Tab-separated table of C-alpha atoms in Angstrom:
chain	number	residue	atom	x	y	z
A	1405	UNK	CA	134.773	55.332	169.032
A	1406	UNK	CA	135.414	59.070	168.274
A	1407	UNK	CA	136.599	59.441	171.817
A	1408	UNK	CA	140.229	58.178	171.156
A	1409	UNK	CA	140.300	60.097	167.310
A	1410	UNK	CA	140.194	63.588	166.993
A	1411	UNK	CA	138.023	64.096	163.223
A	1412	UNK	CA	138.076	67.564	161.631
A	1413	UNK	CA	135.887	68.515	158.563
A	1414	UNK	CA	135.027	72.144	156.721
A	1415	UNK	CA	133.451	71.745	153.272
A	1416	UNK	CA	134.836	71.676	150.389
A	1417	UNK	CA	137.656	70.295	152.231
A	1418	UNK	CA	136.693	67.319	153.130
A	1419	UNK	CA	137.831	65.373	156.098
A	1420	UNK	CA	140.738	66.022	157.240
A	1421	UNK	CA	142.963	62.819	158.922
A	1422	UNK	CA	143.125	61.957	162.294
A	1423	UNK	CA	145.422	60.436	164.384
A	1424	UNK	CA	147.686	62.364	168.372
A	1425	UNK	CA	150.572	63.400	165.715
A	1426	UNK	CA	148.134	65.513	163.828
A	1427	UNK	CA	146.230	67.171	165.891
A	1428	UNK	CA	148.037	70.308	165.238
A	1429	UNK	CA	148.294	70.166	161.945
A	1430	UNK	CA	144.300	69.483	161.762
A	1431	UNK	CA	144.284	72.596	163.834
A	1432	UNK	CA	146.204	74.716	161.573
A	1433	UNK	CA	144.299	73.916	158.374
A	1434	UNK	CA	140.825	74.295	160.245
A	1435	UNK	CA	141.319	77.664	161.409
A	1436	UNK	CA	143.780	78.911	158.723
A	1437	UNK	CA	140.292	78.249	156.080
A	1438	UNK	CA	137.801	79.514	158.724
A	1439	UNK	CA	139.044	82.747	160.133
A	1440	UNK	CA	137.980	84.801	156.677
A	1441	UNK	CA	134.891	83.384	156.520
A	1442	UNK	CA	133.156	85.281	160.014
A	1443	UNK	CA	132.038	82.414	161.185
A	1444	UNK	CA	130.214	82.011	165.010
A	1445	UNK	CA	132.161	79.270	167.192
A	1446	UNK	CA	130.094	77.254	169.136
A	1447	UNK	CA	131.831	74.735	171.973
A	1448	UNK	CA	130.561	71.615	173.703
A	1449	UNK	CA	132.815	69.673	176.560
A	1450	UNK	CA	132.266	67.080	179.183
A	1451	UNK	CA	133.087	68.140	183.160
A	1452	UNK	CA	136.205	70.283	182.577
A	1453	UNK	CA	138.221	68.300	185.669
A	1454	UNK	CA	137.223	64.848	183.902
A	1455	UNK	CA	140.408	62.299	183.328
A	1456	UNK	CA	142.095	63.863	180.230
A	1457	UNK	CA	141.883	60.818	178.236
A	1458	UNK	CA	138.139	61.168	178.991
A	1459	UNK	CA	137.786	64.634	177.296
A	1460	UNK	CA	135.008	64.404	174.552
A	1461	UNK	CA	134.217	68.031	173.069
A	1462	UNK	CA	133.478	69.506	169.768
A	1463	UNK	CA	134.119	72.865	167.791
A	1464	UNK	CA	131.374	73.852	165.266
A	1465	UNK	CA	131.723	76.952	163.114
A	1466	UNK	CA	128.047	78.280	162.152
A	1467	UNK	CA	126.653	81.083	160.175
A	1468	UNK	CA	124.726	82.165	163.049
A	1469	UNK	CA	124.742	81.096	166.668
A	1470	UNK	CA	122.255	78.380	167.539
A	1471	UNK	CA	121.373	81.485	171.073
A	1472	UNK	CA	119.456	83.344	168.514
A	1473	UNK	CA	115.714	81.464	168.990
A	1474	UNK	CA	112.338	82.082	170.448
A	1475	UNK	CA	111.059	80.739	174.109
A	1476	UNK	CA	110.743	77.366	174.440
A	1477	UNK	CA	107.274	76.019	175.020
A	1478	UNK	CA	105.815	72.951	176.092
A	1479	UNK	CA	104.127	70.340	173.343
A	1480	UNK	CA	102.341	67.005	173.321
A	1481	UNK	CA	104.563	64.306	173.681
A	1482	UNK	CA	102.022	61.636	172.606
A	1483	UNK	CA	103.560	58.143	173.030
A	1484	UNK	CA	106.934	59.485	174.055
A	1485	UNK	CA	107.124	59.175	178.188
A	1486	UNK	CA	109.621	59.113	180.987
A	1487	UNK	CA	106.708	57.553	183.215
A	1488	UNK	CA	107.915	54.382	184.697
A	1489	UNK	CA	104.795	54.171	187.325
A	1490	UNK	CA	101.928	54.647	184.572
A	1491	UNK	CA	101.011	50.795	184.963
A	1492	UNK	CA	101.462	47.942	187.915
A	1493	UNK	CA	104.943	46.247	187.478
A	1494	UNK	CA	104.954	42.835	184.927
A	1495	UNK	CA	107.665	39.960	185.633
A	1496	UNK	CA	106.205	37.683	182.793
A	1497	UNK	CA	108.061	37.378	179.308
A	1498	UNK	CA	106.626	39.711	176.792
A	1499	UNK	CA	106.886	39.496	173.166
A	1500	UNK	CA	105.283	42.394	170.858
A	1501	UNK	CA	104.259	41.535	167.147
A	1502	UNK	CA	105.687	44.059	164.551
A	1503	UNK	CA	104.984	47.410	165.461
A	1504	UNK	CA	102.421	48.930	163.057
A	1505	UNK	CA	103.843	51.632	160.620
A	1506	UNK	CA	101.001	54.530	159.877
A	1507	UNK	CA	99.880	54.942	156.189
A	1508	UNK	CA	100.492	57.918	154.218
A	1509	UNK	CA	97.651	57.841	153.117
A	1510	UNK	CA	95.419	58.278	156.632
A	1511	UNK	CA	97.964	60.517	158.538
A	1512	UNK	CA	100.939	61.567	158.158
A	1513	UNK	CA	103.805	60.990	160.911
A	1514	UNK	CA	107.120	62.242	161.082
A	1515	UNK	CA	110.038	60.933	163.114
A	1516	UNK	CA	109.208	63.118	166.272
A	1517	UNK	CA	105.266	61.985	166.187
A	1518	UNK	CA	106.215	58.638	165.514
A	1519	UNK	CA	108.055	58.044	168.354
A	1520	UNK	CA	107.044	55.520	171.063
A	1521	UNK	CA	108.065	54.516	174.508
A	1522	UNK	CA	108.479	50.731	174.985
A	1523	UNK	CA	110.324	50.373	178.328
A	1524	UNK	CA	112.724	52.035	180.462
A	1525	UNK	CA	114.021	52.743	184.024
A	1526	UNK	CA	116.267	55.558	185.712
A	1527	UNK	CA	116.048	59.647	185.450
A	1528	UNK	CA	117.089	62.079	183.236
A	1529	UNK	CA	117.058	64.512	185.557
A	1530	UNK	CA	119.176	62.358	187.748
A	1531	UNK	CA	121.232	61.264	184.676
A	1532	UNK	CA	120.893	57.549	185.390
A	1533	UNK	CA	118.719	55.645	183.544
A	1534	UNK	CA	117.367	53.931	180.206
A	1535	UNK	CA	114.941	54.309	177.419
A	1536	UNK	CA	113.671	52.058	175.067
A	1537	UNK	CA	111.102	53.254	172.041
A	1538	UNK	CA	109.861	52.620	168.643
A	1539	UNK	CA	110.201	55.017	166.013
A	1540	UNK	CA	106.991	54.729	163.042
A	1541	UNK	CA	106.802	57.009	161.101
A	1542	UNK	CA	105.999	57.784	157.054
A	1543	UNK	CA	106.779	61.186	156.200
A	1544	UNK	CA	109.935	63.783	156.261
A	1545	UNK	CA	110.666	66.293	158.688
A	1546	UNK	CA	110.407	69.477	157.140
A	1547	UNK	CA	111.600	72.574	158.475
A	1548	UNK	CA	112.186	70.745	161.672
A	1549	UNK	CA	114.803	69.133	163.935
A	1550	UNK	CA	115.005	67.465	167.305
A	1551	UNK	CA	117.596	68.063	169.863
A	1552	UNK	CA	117.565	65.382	173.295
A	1553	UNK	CA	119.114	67.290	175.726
A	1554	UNK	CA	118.673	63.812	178.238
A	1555	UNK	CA	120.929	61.609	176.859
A	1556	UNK	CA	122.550	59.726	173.499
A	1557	UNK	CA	120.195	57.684	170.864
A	1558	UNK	CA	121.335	54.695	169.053
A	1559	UNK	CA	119.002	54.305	166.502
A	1560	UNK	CA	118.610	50.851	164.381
A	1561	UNK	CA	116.693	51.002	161.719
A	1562	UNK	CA	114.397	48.270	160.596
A	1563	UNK	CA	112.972	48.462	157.803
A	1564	UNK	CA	113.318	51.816	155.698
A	1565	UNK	CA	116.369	53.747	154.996
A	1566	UNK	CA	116.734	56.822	156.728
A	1567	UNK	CA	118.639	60.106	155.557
A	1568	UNK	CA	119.655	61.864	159.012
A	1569	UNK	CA	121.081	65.490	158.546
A	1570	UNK	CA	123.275	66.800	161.303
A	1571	UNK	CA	124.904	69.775	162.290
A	1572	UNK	CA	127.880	67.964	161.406
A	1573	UNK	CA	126.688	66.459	157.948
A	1574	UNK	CA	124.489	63.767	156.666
A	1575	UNK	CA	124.369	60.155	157.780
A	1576	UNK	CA	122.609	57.900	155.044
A	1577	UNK	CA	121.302	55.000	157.726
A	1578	UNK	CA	120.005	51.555	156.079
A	1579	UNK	CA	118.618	48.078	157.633
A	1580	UNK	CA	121.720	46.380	158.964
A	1581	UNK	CA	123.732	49.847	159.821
A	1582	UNK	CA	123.200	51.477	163.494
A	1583	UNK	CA	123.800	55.588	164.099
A	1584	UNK	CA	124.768	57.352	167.265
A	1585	UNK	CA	123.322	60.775	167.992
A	1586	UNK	CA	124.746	61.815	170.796
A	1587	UNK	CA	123.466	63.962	173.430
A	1588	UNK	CA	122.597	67.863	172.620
A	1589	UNK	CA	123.146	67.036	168.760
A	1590	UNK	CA	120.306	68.376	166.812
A	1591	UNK	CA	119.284	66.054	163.603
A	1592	UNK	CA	116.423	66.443	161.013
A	1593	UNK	CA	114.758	62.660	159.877
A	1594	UNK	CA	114.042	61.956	156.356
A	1595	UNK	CA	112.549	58.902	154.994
A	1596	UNK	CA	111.630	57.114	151.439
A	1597	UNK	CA	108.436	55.754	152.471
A	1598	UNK	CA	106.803	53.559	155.544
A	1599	UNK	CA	109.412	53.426	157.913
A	1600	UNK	CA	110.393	51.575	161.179
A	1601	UNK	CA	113.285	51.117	163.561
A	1602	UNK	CA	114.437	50.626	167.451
A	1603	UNK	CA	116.152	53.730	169.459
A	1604	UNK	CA	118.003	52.876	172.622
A	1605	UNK	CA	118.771	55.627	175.139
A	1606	UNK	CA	120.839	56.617	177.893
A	1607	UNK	CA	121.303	58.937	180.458
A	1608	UNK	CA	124.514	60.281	181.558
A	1609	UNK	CA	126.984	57.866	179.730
A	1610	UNK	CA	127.864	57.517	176.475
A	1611	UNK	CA	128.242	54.794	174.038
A	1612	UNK	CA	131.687	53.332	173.501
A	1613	UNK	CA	133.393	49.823	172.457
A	1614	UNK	CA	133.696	47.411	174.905
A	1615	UNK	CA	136.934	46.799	176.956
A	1616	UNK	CA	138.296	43.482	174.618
A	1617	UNK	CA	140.564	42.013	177.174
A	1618	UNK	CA	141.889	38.841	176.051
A	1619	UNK	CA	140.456	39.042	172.910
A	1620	UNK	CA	144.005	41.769	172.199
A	1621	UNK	CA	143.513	44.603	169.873
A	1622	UNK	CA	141.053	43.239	167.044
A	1623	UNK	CA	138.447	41.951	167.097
A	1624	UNK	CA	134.263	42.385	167.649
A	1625	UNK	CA	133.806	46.071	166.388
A	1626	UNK	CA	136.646	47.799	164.866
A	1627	UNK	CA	137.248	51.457	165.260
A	1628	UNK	CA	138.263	51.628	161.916
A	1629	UNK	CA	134.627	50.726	160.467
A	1630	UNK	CA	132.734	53.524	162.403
A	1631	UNK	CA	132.021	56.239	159.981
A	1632	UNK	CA	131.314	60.162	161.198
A	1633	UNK	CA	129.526	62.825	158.774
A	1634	UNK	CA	131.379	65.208	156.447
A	1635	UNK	CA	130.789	68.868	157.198
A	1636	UNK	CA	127.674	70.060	155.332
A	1637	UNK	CA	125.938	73.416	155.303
A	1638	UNK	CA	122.664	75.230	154.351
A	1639	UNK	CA	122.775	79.037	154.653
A	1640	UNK	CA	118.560	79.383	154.444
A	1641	UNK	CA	116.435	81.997	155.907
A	1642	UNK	CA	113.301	80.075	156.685
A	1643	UNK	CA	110.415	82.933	156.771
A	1644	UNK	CA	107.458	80.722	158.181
A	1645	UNK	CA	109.700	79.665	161.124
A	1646	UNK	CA	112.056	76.592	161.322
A	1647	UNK	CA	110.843	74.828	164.574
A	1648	UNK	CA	113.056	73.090	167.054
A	1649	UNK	CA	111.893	70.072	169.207
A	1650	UNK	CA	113.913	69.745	172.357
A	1651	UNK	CA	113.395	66.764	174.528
A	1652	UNK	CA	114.438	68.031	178.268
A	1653	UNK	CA	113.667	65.614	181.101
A	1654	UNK	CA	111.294	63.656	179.630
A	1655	UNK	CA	109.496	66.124	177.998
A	1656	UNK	CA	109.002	68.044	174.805
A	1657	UNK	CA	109.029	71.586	174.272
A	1658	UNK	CA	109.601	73.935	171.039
A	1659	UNK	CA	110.695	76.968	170.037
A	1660	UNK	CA	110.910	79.033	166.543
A	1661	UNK	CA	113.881	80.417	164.598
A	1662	UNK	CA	113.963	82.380	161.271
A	1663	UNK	CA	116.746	79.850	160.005
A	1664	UNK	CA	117.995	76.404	159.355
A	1665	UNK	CA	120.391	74.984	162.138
A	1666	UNK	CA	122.292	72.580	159.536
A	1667	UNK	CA	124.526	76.176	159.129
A	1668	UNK	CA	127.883	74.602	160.072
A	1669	UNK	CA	130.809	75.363	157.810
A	1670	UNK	CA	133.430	73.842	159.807
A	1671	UNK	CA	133.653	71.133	162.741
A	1672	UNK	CA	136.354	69.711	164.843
A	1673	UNK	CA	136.659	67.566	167.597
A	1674	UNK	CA	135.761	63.966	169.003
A	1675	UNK	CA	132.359	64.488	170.267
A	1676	UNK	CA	130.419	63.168	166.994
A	1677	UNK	CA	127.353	61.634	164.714
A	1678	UNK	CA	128.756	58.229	163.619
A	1679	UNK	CA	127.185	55.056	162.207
A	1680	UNK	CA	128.449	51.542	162.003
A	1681	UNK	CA	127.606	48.398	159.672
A	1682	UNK	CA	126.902	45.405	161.439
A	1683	UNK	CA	128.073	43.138	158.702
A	1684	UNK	CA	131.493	44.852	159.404
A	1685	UNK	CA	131.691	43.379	162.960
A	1686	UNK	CA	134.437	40.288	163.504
A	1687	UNK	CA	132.547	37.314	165.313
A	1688	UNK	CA	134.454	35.506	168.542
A	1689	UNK	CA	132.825	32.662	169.114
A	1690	UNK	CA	133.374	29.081	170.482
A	1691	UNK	CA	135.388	27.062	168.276
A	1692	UNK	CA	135.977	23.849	171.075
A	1693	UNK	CA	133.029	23.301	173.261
A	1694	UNK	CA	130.229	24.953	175.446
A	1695	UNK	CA	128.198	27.778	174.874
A	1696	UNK	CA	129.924	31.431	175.291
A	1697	UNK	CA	128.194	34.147	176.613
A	1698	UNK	CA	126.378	36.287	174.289
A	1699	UNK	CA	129.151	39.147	176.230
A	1700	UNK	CA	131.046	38.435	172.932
A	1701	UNK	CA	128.878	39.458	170.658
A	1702	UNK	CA	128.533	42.987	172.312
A	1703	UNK	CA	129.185	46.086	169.801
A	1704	UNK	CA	128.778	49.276	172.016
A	1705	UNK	CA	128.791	49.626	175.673
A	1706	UNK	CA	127.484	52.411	177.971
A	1707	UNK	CA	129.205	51.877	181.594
A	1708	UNK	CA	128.025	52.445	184.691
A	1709	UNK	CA	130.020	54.313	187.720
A	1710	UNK	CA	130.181	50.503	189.116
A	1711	UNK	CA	133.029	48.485	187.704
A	1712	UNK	CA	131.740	46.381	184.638
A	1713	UNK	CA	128.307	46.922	185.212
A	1714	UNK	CA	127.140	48.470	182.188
A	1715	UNK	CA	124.063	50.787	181.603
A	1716	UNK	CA	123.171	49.766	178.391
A	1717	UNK	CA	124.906	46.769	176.258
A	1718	UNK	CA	124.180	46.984	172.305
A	1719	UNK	CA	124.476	43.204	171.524
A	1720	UNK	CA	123.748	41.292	168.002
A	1721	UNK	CA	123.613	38.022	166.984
A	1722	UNK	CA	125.338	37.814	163.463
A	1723	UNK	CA	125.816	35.205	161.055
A	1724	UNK	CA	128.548	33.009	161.847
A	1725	UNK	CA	130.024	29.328	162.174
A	1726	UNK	CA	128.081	26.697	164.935
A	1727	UNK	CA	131.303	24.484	165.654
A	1728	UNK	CA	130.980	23.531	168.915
A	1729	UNK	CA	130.936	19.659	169.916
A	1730	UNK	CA	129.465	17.642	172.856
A	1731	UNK	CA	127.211	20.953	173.129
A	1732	UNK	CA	123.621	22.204	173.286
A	1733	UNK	CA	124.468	25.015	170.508
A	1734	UNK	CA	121.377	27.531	170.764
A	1735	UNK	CA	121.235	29.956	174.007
A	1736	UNK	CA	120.684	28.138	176.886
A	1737	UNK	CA	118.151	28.395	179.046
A	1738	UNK	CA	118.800	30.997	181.821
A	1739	UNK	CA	117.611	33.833	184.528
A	1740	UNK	CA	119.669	36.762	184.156
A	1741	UNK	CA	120.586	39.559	186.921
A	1742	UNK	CA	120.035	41.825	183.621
A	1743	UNK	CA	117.440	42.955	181.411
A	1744	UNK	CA	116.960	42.025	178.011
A	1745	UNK	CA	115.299	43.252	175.570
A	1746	UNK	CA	115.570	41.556	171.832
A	1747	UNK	CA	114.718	43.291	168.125
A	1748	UNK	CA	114.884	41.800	165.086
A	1749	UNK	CA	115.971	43.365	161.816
A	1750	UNK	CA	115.687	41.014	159.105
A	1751	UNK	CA	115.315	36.800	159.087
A	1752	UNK	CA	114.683	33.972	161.864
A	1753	UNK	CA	116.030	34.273	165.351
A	1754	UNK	CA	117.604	31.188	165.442
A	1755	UNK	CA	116.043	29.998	168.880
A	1756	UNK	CA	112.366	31.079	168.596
A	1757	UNK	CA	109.462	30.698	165.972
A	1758	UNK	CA	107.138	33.291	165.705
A	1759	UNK	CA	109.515	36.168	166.748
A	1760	UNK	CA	109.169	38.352	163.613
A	1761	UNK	CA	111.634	41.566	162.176
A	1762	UNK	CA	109.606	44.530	163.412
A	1763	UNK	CA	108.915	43.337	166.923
A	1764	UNK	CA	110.274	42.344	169.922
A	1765	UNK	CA	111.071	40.573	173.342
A	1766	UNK	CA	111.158	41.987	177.426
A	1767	UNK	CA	112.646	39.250	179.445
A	1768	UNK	CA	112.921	41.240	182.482
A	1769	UNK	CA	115.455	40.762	185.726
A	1770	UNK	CA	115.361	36.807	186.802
A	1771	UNK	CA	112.985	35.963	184.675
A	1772	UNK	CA	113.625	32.413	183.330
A	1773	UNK	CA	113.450	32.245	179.260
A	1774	UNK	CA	115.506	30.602	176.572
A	1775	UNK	CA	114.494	28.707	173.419
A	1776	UNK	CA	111.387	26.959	172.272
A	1777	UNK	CA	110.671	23.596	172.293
A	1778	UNK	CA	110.617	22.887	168.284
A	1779	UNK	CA	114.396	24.200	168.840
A	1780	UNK	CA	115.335	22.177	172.271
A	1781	UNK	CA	113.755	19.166	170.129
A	1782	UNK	CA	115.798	19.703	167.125
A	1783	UNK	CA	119.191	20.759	168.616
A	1784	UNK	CA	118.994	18.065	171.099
A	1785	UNK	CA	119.332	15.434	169.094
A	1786	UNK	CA	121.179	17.355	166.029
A	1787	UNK	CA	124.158	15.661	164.541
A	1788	UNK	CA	126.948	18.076	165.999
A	1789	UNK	CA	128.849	19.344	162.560
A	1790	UNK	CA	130.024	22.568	161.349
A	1791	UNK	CA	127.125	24.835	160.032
A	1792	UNK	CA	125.967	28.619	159.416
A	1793	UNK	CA	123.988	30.423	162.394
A	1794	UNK	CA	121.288	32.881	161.610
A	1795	UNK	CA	122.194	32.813	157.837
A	1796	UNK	CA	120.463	35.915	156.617
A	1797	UNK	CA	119.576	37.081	159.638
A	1798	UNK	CA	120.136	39.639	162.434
A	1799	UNK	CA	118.308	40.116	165.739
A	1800	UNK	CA	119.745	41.932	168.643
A	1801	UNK	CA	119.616	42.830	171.871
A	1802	UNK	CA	119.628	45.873	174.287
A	1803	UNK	CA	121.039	44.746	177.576
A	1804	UNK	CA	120.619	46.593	180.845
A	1805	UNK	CA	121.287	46.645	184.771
A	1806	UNK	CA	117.954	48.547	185.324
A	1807	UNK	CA	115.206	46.849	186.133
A	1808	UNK	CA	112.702	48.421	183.387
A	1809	UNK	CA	109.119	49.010	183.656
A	1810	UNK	CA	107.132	48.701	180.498
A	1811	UNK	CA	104.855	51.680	179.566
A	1812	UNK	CA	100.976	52.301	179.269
A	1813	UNK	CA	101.629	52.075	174.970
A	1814	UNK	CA	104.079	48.915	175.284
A	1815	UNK	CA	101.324	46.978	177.270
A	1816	UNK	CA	97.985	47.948	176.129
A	1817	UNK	CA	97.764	50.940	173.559
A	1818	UNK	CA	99.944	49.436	170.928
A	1819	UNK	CA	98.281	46.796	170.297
A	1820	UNK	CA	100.483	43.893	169.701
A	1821	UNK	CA	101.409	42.427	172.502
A	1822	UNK	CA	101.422	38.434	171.789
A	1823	UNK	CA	99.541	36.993	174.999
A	1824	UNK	CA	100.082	33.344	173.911
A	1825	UNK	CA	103.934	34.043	174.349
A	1826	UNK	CA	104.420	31.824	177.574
A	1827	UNK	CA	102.859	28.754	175.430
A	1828	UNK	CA	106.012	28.394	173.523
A	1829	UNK	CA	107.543	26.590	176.556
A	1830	UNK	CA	104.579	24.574	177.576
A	1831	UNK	CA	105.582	21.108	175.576
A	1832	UNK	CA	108.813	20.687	177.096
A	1833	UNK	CA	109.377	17.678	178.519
A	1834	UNK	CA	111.174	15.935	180.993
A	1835	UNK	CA	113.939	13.511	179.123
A	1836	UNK	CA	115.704	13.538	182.699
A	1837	UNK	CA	116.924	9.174	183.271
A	1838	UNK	CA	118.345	8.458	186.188
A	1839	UNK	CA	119.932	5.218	184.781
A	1840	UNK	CA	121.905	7.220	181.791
A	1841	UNK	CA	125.509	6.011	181.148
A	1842	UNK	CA	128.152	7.386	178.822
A	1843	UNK	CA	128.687	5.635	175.322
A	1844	UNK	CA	131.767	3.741	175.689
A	1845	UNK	CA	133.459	4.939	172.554
């Protein structure tokens, strides 16, 4: 989103306003403020002989340069893995029961600890590729932050809010909102208790809105509802060491400084943090007949180098209006030359029992899945008026090209991987009749 709008914030100035006309002016103010204040400028930028409209890049003014560190080192990475060969391939539909969240009281886990691989395909060191993990985790970092030097996160939380400092200011992320850290940005995780949510990552794209075509100029996810971090500082000497996680192809390795990164006076640029509200997205949907592709529900896109072939697709399915007549309303069922791979935050997925918030669904390349049969039952024989969709609820889906392998942890070490999934489609029936005839009204 922050691609198109150039932001500019130095505290206890706020944010400044954005817009091609101002650009200078946002210029001007930054650096008129800044220059007395001896300030370290630190630049990031894309390839410099990208498309100009392509240029993403950022200006942060720190107390102290973010060169001034120990060695990196290697660390455990426990359940965190760029391994795609660790187990034989698995073309069956998988479903995982809610993740289990650590107590406080038997260990404590931070963000970084509690991270877990699910599924994923592609390189980092290539930069083509896809990562999908669980994030568990009960306790705050402290005197700690994590830097992914591989590639963007967007992080949905589940359940737990979580308080995300950046080096451009503090994201408060809820249930029901979505953040984008993008790649080299280094964030500290605090939480309020047991906590739980869904990262997806990407190498070598970035997340952006979908092209609307038809749709026109509004609609789906509107720029203007994406939100990026006021500037924020701490000027903190941290004696016993501030340590810095750095996840570089695949792996994790640490190093020590004597101070707190979150030193940033000043920022400019488009090359953000930002988090979105899902309950701020505008549905399209059918309003005639048939069943539209769930393309329309997508919210963020990470393209490929091939023409609309997309990385990564962040897609939800929202609350909204079932209109359609003379049609089979839930999803239908389908094989799909993509991945998909299906959270829920909060309520009932409208086209499945038993898929709870907290865990999740692999329905891998050409694999055949779509709803149960309580559903096909139900909506087969429904009386076609107008009525809500997944009132109170929100599932979602991360949609890929790559063909993704599912890790050691995702099929045996977690522990909740429902084996009895496949049974939900063992009742259907065959209603097929030969000797069928239209209604003559």
């Amino acid at each position: 989103m922050t691609k198109h709008i150039c932001c500019c914030s130095l505290v206890g100035r706020g944010r400044y306003s954005d817009g091609p006309t101002q650009l200078l002016l946002c210029f001007s103010i930054l650096f008129y403020h800044i220059l007395p204040l001896s300030l370290f400028l630190k630049n990031k930028i894309n390839s410099y002989l990208i498309n100009t409209f392509q240029i993403t890049l950022f200006w942060l003014y720190r107390i102290l340069p973010s060169v001034r560190h120990k060695p990196f080192t290697p660390m455990s990475c426990g359940d965190l893995t760029e391994n795609w060969n660790e187990v034989e391939p698995d073309p069956n539909q998988l479903r995982w029961k809610p993740f289990i969240i650590p107590k406080s009281s038997e260990k404590k886990v931070d963000f970084i600890s509690g991270l877990h691989t699910v599924c994923g395909a592609g390189d980092s060191k290539s930069r083509n590729g896809i990562a999908i993990h669980m994030y568990t985790c009960n306790t705050s970092m402290t005197d700690k932050c994590f830097q992914n030097a591989d590639g963007d996160f967007l992080i949905v939380p589940q359940q737990g809010e979580i308080l995300i400092t950046t080096e451009f200011g503090k994201m408060m992320v809820e249930p029901n909102e979505i953040c984008v850290i993008q790649q080299g940005m280094r964030f500290s995780v605090d939480v309020f208790g047991e906590t739980r949510g869904y990262i997806l990552e990407v190498f070598g794209a970035h997340f952006e809105l979908p092209d609307l075509g038809p749709i026109g100029a509004n609609g789906m996810a509107n720029p203007r509802d994406f939100q990026t971090p006021v500037a924020w500082y701490e000027d903190r000497t941290v004696a016993t060491g501030y340590t810095v996680v750095n996840k570089y192809q695949g792996k994790l390795f640490s190093c020590q400084q004597d101070f707190s990164p979150f030193n940033v006076v000043a920022w400019h640029g488009n090359y953000t943090p930002y988090k979105y509200n899902l309950e701020n997205f505008m549905v399209i949907n059918c309003v005639a007949f048939d069943h539209a592709d769930p393309s329309i529900f997508t919210v963020l896109t990470a393209k490929s180098t091939r023409p609309g072939v997309a990385i990564a697709d962040f897609v939800i399915f929202p609350p909204r209006w079932g209109v359609a007549d003379h049609t089979f309303r839930p999803p239908y069922y389908h094989r799909n030359c993509m991945s998909e791979f299906m959270g829920l935050i909060k309520g009932h997925y409208e086209a499945k029992e038993g898929f709870q918030p907290g865990g999740a669904s692999l329905h891998s390349i050409m694999t055949p899945h779509g709803p149960d049969v309580d559903c096909f039952e139900k909506n087969s024989t429904a009386v076609l008026k107008p009525e809500r969709v997944a009132e109170g609820t929100m599932a979602f889906m991360f949609e890929s090209s790559f063909s993704m392998a599912v890790t050691k942890w995702g099929l045996d070490t977690c522990h909740r991987l429902d084996k009895s999934y496949y049974k939900c489609w063992e009742a259907l029936k065959n209603h097929f009749n030969p000797n069928w005839k239209p209604s003559s009204k």
